[in-house]
mmCIF file with all atom_site columns, C-alpha atoms in Angstrom:
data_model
loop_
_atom_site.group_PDB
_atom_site.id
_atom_site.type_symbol
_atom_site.label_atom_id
_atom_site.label_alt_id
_atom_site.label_comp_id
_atom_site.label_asym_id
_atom_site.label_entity_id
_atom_site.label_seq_id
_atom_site.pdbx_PDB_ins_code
_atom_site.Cartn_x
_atom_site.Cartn_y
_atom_site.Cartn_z
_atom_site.occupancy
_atom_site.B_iso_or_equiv
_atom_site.pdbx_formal_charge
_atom_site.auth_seq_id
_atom_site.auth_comp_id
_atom_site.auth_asym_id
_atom_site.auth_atom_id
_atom_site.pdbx_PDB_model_num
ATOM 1   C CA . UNK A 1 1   ? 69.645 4.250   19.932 1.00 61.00 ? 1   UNK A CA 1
ATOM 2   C CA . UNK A 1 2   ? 69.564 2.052   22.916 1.00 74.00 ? 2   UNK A CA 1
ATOM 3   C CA . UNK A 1 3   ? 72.675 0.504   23.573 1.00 86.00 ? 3   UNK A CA 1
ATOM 4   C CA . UNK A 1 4   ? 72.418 -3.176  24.960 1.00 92.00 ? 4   UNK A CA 1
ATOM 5   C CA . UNK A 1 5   ? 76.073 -4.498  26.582 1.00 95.00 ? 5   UNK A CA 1
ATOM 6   C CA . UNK A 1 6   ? 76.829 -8.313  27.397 1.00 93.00 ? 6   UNK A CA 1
ATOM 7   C CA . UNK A 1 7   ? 78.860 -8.499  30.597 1.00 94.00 ? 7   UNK A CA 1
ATOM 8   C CA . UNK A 1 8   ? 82.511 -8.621  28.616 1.00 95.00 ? 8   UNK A CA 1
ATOM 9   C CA . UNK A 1 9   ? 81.379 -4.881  27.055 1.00 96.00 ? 9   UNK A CA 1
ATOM 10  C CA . UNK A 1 10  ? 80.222 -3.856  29.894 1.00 96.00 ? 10  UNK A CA 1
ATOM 11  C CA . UNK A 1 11  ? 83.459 -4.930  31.974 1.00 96.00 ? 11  UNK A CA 1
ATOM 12  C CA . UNK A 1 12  ? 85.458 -3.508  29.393 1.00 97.00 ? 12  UNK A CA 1
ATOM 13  C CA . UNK A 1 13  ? 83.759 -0.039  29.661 1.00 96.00 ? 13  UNK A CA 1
ATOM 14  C CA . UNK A 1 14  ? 83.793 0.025   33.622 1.00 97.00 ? 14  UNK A CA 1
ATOM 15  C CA . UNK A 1 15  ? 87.161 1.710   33.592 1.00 97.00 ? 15  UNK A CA 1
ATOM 16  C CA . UNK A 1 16  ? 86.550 4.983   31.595 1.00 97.00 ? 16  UNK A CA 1
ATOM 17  C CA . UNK A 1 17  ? 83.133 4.611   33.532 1.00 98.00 ? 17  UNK A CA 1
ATOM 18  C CA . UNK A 1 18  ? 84.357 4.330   36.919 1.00 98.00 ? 18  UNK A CA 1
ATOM 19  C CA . UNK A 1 19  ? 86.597 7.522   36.041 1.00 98.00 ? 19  UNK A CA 1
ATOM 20  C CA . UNK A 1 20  ? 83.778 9.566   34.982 1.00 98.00 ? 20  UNK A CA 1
ATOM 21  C CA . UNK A 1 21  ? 81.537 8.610   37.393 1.00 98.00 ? 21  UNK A CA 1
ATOM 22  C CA . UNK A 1 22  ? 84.119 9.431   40.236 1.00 98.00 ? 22  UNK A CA 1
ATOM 23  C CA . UNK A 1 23  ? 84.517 12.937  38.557 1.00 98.00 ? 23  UNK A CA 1
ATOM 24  C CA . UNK A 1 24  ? 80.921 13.282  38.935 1.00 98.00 ? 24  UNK A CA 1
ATOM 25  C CA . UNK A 1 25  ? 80.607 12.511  42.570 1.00 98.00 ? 25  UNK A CA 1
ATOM 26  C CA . UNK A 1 26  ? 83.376 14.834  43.442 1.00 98.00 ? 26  UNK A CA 1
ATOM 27  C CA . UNK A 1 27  ? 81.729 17.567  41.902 1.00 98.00 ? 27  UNK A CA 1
ATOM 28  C CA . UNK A 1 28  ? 78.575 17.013  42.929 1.00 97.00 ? 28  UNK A CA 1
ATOM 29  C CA . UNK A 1 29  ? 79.951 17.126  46.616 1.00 97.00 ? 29  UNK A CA 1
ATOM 30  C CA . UNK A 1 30  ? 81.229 20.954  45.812 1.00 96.00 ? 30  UNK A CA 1
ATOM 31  C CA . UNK A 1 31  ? 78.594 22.173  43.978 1.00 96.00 ? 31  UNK A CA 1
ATOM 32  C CA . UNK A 1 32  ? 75.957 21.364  46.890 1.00 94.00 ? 32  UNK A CA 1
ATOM 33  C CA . UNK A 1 33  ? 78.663 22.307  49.231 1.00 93.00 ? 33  UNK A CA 1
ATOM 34  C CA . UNK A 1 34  ? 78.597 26.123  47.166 1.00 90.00 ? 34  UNK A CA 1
ATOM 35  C CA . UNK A 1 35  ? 74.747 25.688  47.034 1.00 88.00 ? 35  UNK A CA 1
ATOM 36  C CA . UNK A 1 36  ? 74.239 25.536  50.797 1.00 89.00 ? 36  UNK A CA 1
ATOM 37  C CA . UNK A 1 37  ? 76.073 28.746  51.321 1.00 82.00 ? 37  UNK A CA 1
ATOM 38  C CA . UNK A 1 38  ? 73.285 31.481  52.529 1.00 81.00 ? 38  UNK A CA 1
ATOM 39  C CA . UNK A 1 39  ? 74.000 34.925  52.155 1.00 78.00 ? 39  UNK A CA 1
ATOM 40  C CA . UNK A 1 40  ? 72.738 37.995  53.753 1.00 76.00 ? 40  UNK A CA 1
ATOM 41  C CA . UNK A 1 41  ? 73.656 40.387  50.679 1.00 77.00 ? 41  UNK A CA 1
ATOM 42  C CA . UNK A 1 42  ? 71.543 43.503  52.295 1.00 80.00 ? 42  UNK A CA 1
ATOM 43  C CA . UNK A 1 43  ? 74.867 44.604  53.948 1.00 81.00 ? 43  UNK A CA 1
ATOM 44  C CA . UNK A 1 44  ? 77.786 43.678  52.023 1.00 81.00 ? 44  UNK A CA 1
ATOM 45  C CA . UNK A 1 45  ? 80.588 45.571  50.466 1.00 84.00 ? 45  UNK A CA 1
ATOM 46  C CA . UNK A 1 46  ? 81.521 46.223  46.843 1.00 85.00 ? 46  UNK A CA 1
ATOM 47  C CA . UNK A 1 47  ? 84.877 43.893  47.990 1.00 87.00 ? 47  UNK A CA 1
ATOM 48  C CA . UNK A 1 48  ? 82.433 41.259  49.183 1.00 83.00 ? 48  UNK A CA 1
ATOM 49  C CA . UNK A 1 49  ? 79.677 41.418  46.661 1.00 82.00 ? 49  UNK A CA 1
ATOM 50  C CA . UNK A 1 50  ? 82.899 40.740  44.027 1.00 86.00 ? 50  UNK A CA 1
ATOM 51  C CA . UNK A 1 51  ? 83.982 37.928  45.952 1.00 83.00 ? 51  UNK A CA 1
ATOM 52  C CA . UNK A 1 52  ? 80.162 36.522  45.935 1.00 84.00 ? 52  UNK A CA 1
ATOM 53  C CA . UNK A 1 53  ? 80.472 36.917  41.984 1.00 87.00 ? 53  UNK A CA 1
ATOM 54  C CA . UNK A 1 54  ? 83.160 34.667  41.739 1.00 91.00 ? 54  UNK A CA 1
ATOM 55  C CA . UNK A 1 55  ? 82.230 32.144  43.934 1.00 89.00 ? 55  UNK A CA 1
ATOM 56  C CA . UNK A 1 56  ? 78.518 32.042  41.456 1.00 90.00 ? 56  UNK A CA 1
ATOM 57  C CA . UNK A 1 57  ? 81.086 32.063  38.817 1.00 94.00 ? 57  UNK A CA 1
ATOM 58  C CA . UNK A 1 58  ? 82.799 29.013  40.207 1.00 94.00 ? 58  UNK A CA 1
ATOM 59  C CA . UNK A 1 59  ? 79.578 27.552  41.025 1.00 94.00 ? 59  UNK A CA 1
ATOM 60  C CA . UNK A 1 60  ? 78.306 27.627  37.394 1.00 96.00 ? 60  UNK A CA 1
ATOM 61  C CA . UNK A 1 61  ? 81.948 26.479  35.999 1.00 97.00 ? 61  UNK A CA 1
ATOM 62  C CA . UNK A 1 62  ? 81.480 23.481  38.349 1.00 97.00 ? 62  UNK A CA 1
ATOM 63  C CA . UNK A 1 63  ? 77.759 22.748  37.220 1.00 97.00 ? 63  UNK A CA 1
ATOM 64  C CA . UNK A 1 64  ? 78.583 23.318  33.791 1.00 98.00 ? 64  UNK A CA 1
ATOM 65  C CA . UNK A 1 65  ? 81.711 20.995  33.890 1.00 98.00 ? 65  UNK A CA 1
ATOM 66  C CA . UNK A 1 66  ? 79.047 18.410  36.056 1.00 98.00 ? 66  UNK A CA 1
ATOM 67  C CA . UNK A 1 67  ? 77.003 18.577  32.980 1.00 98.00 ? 67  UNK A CA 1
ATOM 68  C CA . UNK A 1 68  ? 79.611 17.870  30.613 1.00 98.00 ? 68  UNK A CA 1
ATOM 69  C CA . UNK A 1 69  ? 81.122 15.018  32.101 1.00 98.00 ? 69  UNK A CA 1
ATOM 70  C CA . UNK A 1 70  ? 77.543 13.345  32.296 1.00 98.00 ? 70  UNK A CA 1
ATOM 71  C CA . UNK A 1 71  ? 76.699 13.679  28.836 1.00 97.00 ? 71  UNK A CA 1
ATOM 72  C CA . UNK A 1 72  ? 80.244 11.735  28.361 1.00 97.00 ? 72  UNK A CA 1
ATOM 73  C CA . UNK A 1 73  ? 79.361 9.451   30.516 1.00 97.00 ? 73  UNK A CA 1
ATOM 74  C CA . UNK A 1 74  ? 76.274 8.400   29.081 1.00 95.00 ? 74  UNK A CA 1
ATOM 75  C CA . UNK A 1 75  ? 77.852 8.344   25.592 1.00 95.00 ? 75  UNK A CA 1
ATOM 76  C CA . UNK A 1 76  ? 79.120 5.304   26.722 1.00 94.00 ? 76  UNK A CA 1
ATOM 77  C CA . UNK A 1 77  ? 75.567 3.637   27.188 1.00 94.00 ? 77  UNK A CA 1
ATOM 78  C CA . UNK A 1 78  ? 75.355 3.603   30.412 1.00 95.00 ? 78  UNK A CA 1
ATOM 79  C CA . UNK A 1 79  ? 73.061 5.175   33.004 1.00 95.00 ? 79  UNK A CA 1
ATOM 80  C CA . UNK A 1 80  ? 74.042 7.291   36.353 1.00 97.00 ? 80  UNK A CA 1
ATOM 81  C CA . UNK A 1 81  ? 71.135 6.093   38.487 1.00 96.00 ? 81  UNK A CA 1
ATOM 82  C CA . UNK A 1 82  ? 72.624 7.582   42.296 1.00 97.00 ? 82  UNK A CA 1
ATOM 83  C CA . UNK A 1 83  ? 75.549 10.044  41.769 1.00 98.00 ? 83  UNK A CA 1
ATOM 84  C CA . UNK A 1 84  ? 75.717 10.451  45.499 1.00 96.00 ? 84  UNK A CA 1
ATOM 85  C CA . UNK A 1 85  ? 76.036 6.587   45.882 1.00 96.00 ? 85  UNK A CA 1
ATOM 86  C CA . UNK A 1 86  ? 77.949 6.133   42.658 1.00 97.00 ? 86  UNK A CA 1
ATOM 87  C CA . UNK A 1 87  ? 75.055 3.737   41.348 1.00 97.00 ? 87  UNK A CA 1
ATOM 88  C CA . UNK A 1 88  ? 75.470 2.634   37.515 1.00 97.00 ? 88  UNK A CA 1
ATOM 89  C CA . UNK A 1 89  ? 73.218 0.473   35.415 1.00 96.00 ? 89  UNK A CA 1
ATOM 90  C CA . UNK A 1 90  ? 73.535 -0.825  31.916 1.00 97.00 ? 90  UNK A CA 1
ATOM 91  C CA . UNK A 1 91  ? 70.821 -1.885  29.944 1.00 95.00 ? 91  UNK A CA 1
ATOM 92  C CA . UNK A 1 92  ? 71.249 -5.561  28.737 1.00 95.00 ? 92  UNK A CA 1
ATOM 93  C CA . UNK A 1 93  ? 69.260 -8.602  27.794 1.00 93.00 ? 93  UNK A CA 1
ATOM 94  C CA . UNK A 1 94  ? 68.169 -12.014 29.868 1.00 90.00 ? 94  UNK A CA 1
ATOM 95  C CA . UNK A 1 95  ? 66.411 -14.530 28.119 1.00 89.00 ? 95  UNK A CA 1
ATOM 96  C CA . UNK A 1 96  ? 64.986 -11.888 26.010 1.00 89.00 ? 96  UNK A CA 1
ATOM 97  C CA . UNK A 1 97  ? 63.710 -9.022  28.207 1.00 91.00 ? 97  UNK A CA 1
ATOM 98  C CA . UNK A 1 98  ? 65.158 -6.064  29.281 1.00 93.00 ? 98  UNK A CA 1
ATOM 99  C CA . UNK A 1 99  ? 67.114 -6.030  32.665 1.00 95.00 ? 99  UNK A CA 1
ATOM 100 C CA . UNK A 1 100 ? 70.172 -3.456  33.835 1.00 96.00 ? 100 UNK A CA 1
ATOM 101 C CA . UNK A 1 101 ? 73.441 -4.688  34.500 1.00 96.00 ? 101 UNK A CA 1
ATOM 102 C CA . UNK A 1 102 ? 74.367 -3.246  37.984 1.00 96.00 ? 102 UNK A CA 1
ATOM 103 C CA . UNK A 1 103 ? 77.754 -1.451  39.394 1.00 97.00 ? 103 UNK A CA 1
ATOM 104 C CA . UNK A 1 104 ? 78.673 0.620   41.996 1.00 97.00 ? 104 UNK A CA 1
ATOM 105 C CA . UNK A 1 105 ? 82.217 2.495   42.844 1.00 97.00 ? 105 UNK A CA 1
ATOM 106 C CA . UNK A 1 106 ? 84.254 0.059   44.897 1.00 96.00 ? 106 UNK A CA 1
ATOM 107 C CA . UNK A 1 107 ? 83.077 -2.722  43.041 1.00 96.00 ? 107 UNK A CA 1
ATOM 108 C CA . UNK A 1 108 ? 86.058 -4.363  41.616 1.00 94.00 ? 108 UNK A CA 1
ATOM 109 C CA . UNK A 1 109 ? 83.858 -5.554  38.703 1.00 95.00 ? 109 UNK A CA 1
ATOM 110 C CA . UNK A 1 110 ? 79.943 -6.027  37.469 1.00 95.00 ? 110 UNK A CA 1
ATOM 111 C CA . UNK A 1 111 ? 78.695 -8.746  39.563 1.00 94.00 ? 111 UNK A CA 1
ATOM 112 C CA . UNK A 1 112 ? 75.058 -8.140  39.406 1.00 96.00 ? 112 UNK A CA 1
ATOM 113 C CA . UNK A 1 113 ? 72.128 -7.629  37.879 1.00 95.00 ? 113 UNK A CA 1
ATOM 114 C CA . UNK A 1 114 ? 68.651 -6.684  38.447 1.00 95.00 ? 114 UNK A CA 1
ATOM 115 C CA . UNK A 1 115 ? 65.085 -6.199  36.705 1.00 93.00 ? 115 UNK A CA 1
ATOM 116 C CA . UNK A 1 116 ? 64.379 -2.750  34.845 1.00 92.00 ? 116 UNK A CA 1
ATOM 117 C CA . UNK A 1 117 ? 61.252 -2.474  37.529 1.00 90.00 ? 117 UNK A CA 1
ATOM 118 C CA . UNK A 1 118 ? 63.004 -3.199  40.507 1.00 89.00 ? 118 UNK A CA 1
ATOM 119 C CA . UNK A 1 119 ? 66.172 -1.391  40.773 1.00 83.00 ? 119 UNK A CA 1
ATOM 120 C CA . UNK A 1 120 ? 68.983 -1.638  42.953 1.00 84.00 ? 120 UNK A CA 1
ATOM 121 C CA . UNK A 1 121 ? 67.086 -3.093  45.901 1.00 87.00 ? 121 UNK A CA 1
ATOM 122 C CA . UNK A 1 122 ? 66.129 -6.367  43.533 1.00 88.00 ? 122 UNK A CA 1
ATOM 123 C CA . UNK A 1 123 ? 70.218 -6.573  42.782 1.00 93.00 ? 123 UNK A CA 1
ATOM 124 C CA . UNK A 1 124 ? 70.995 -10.681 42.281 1.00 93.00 ? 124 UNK A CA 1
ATOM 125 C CA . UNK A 1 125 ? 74.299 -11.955 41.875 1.00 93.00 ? 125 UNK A CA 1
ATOM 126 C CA . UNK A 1 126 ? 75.118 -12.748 37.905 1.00 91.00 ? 126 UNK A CA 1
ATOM 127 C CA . UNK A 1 127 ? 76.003 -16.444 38.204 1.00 85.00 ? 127 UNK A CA 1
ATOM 128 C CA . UNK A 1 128 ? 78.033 -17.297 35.096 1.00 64.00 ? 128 UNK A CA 1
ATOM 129 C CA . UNK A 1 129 ? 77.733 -20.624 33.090 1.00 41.00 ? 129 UNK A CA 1
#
Protein backbone atom coordinates (compact mmCIF):
# COMPACT_ATOMS: atom_id res chain seq x y z
CA UNK A 1 0.00 0.00 0.00
CA UNK A 2 1.11 3.39 -0.99
CA UNK A 3 1.98 5.43 1.77
CA UNK A 4 1.03 9.23 1.37
CA UNK A 5 2.95 11.64 4.24
CA UNK A 6 1.87 15.38 5.00
CA UNK A 7 4.99 17.44 5.67
CA UNK A 8 4.77 16.97 9.79
CA UNK A 9 5.10 12.85 8.98
CA UNK A 10 7.38 13.31 6.73
CA UNK A 11 9.62 15.69 9.02
CA UNK A 12 9.13 13.40 11.70
CA UNK A 13 10.51 10.38 9.70
CA UNK A 14 13.59 12.38 8.21
CA UNK A 15 15.71 11.35 11.15
CA UNK A 16 15.65 7.47 11.03
CA UNK A 17 15.67 8.36 7.19
CA UNK A 18 18.58 10.50 7.05
CA UNK A 19 20.40 7.61 9.13
CA UNK A 20 19.60 4.99 6.74
CA UNK A 21 20.12 6.76 3.85
CA UNK A 22 23.69 7.85 5.07
CA UNK A 23 24.38 4.06 5.72
CA UNK A 24 23.50 3.52 2.24
CA UNK A 25 25.77 6.01 0.64
CA UNK A 26 28.69 4.83 2.63
CA UNK A 27 28.31 1.52 1.43
CA UNK A 28 27.63 2.13 -1.81
CA UNK A 29 31.04 4.10 -1.95
CA UNK A 30 32.89 0.60 -0.85
CA UNK A 31 31.13 -1.70 -2.70
CA UNK A 32 31.96 0.16 -6.15
CA UNK A 33 35.26 0.90 -4.65
CA UNK A 34 35.64 -3.41 -4.30
CA UNK A 35 33.87 -3.58 -7.74
CA UNK A 36 36.49 -1.57 -9.63
CA UNK A 37 39.25 -3.80 -8.46
CA UNK A 38 40.56 -5.84 -11.75
CA UNK A 39 42.33 -8.86 -11.29
CA UNK A 40 44.69 -10.80 -13.36
CA UNK A 41 43.92 -14.30 -11.58
CA UNK A 42 45.99 -16.36 -14.45
CA UNK A 43 49.07 -16.04 -12.13
CA UNK A 44 48.21 -15.89 -8.62
CA UNK A 45 49.04 -17.95 -5.64
CA UNK A 46 46.95 -20.26 -3.47
CA UNK A 47 47.87 -17.28 -0.59
CA UNK A 48 46.50 -14.73 -3.03
CA UNK A 49 43.62 -16.50 -4.62
CA UNK A 50 42.45 -16.89 -0.59
CA UNK A 51 42.87 -13.38 -0.05
CA UNK A 52 40.69 -12.67 -3.41
CA UNK A 53 37.98 -15.00 -1.66
CA UNK A 54 37.63 -12.89 1.12
CA UNK A 55 37.65 -9.73 -0.32
CA UNK A 56 34.31 -11.38 -2.78
CA UNK A 57 33.26 -12.44 0.58
CA UNK A 58 33.37 -8.93 1.93
CA UNK A 59 32.04 -7.66 -1.20
CA UNK A 60 28.81 -9.76 -0.99
CA UNK A 61 28.51 -9.06 3.00
CA UNK A 62 28.57 -5.36 1.97
CA UNK A 63 25.93 -5.78 -0.95
CA UNK A 64 23.91 -7.93 1.06
CA UNK A 65 23.94 -5.52 4.13
CA UNK A 66 23.26 -2.54 1.11
CA UNK A 67 20.23 -4.52 0.38
CA UNK A 68 19.01 -4.82 3.75
CA UNK A 69 19.24 -1.45 4.86
CA UNK A 70 17.18 -0.37 1.66
CA UNK A 71 14.38 -2.54 2.17
CA UNK A 72 14.33 -0.70 5.80
CA UNK A 73 14.46 2.24 4.39
CA UNK A 74 11.66 2.01 2.20
CA UNK A 75 9.54 0.45 4.99
CA UNK A 76 9.30 3.77 6.02
CA UNK A 77 7.46 4.99 2.74
CA UNK A 78 9.84 6.65 1.32
CA UNK A 79 11.79 6.38 -1.93
CA UNK A 80 15.83 6.43 -2.51
CA UNK A 81 15.76 8.19 -5.88
CA UNK A 82 20.01 9.07 -6.10
CA UNK A 83 21.98 7.07 -3.46
CA UNK A 84 25.12 8.67 -4.76
CA UNK A 85 23.52 12.18 -4.23
CA UNK A 86 21.53 11.14 -1.20
CA UNK A 87 18.19 12.14 -3.13
CA UNK A 88 14.83 11.15 -1.18
CA UNK A 89 11.25 11.62 -2.24
CA UNK A 90 8.01 10.96 -0.49
CA UNK A 91 4.93 10.51 -2.13
CA UNK A 92 2.25 13.06 -0.91
CA UNK A 93 -0.80 14.90 -2.08
CA UNK A 94 -1.40 18.73 -3.54
CA UNK A 95 -4.71 19.75 -4.24
CA UNK A 96 -5.48 16.25 -5.01
CA UNK A 97 -2.78 14.79 -7.30
CA UNK A 98 0.13 13.02 -6.67
CA UNK A 99 3.47 14.97 -6.16
CA UNK A 100 6.85 13.77 -4.05
CA UNK A 101 7.95 15.56 -1.17
CA UNK A 102 11.72 16.24 -1.79
CA UNK A 103 15.00 15.86 0.61
CA UNK A 104 18.42 15.56 0.26
CA UNK A 105 21.37 14.84 3.01
CA UNK A 106 22.44 18.22 4.34
CA UNK A 107 19.13 19.48 4.24
CA UNK A 108 18.29 20.50 7.68
CA UNK A 109 14.61 19.74 6.89
CA UNK A 110 11.96 19.02 3.80
CA UNK A 111 11.68 22.25 2.13
CA UNK A 112 10.52 21.21 -1.22
CA UNK A 113 8.52 19.63 -3.38
CA UNK A 114 8.15 18.70 -6.89
CA UNK A 115 5.73 16.95 -9.55
CA UNK A 116 5.83 12.98 -9.83
CA UNK A 117 6.87 13.75 -13.75
CA UNK A 118 9.43 16.11 -13.21
CA UNK A 119 11.76 15.10 -10.57
CA UNK A 120 14.36 16.78 -8.79
CA UNK A 121 15.15 19.30 -11.52
CA UNK A 122 11.27 20.74 -11.17
CA UNK A 123 12.12 21.03 -7.11
CA UNK A 124 9.88 24.35 -5.80
CA UNK A 125 10.14 25.63 -2.48
CA UNK A 126 6.99 24.35 -0.13
CA UNK A 127 5.62 27.75 0.93
CA UNK A 128 3.55 27.12 4.06
CA UNK A 129 0.17 28.87 4.88
Amino acid sequence: MLKHFDIEEAQEALPRVERLVKKLMKLNKTIGMLNSIEIDTADLSFEQFQNLTKMNKMYHKLSFEFYKSLEELESTGCILKDVEEGLVDFFSQFEGRDIFLCWKVGERRIQFWHEISTGFQGRQPIIEI
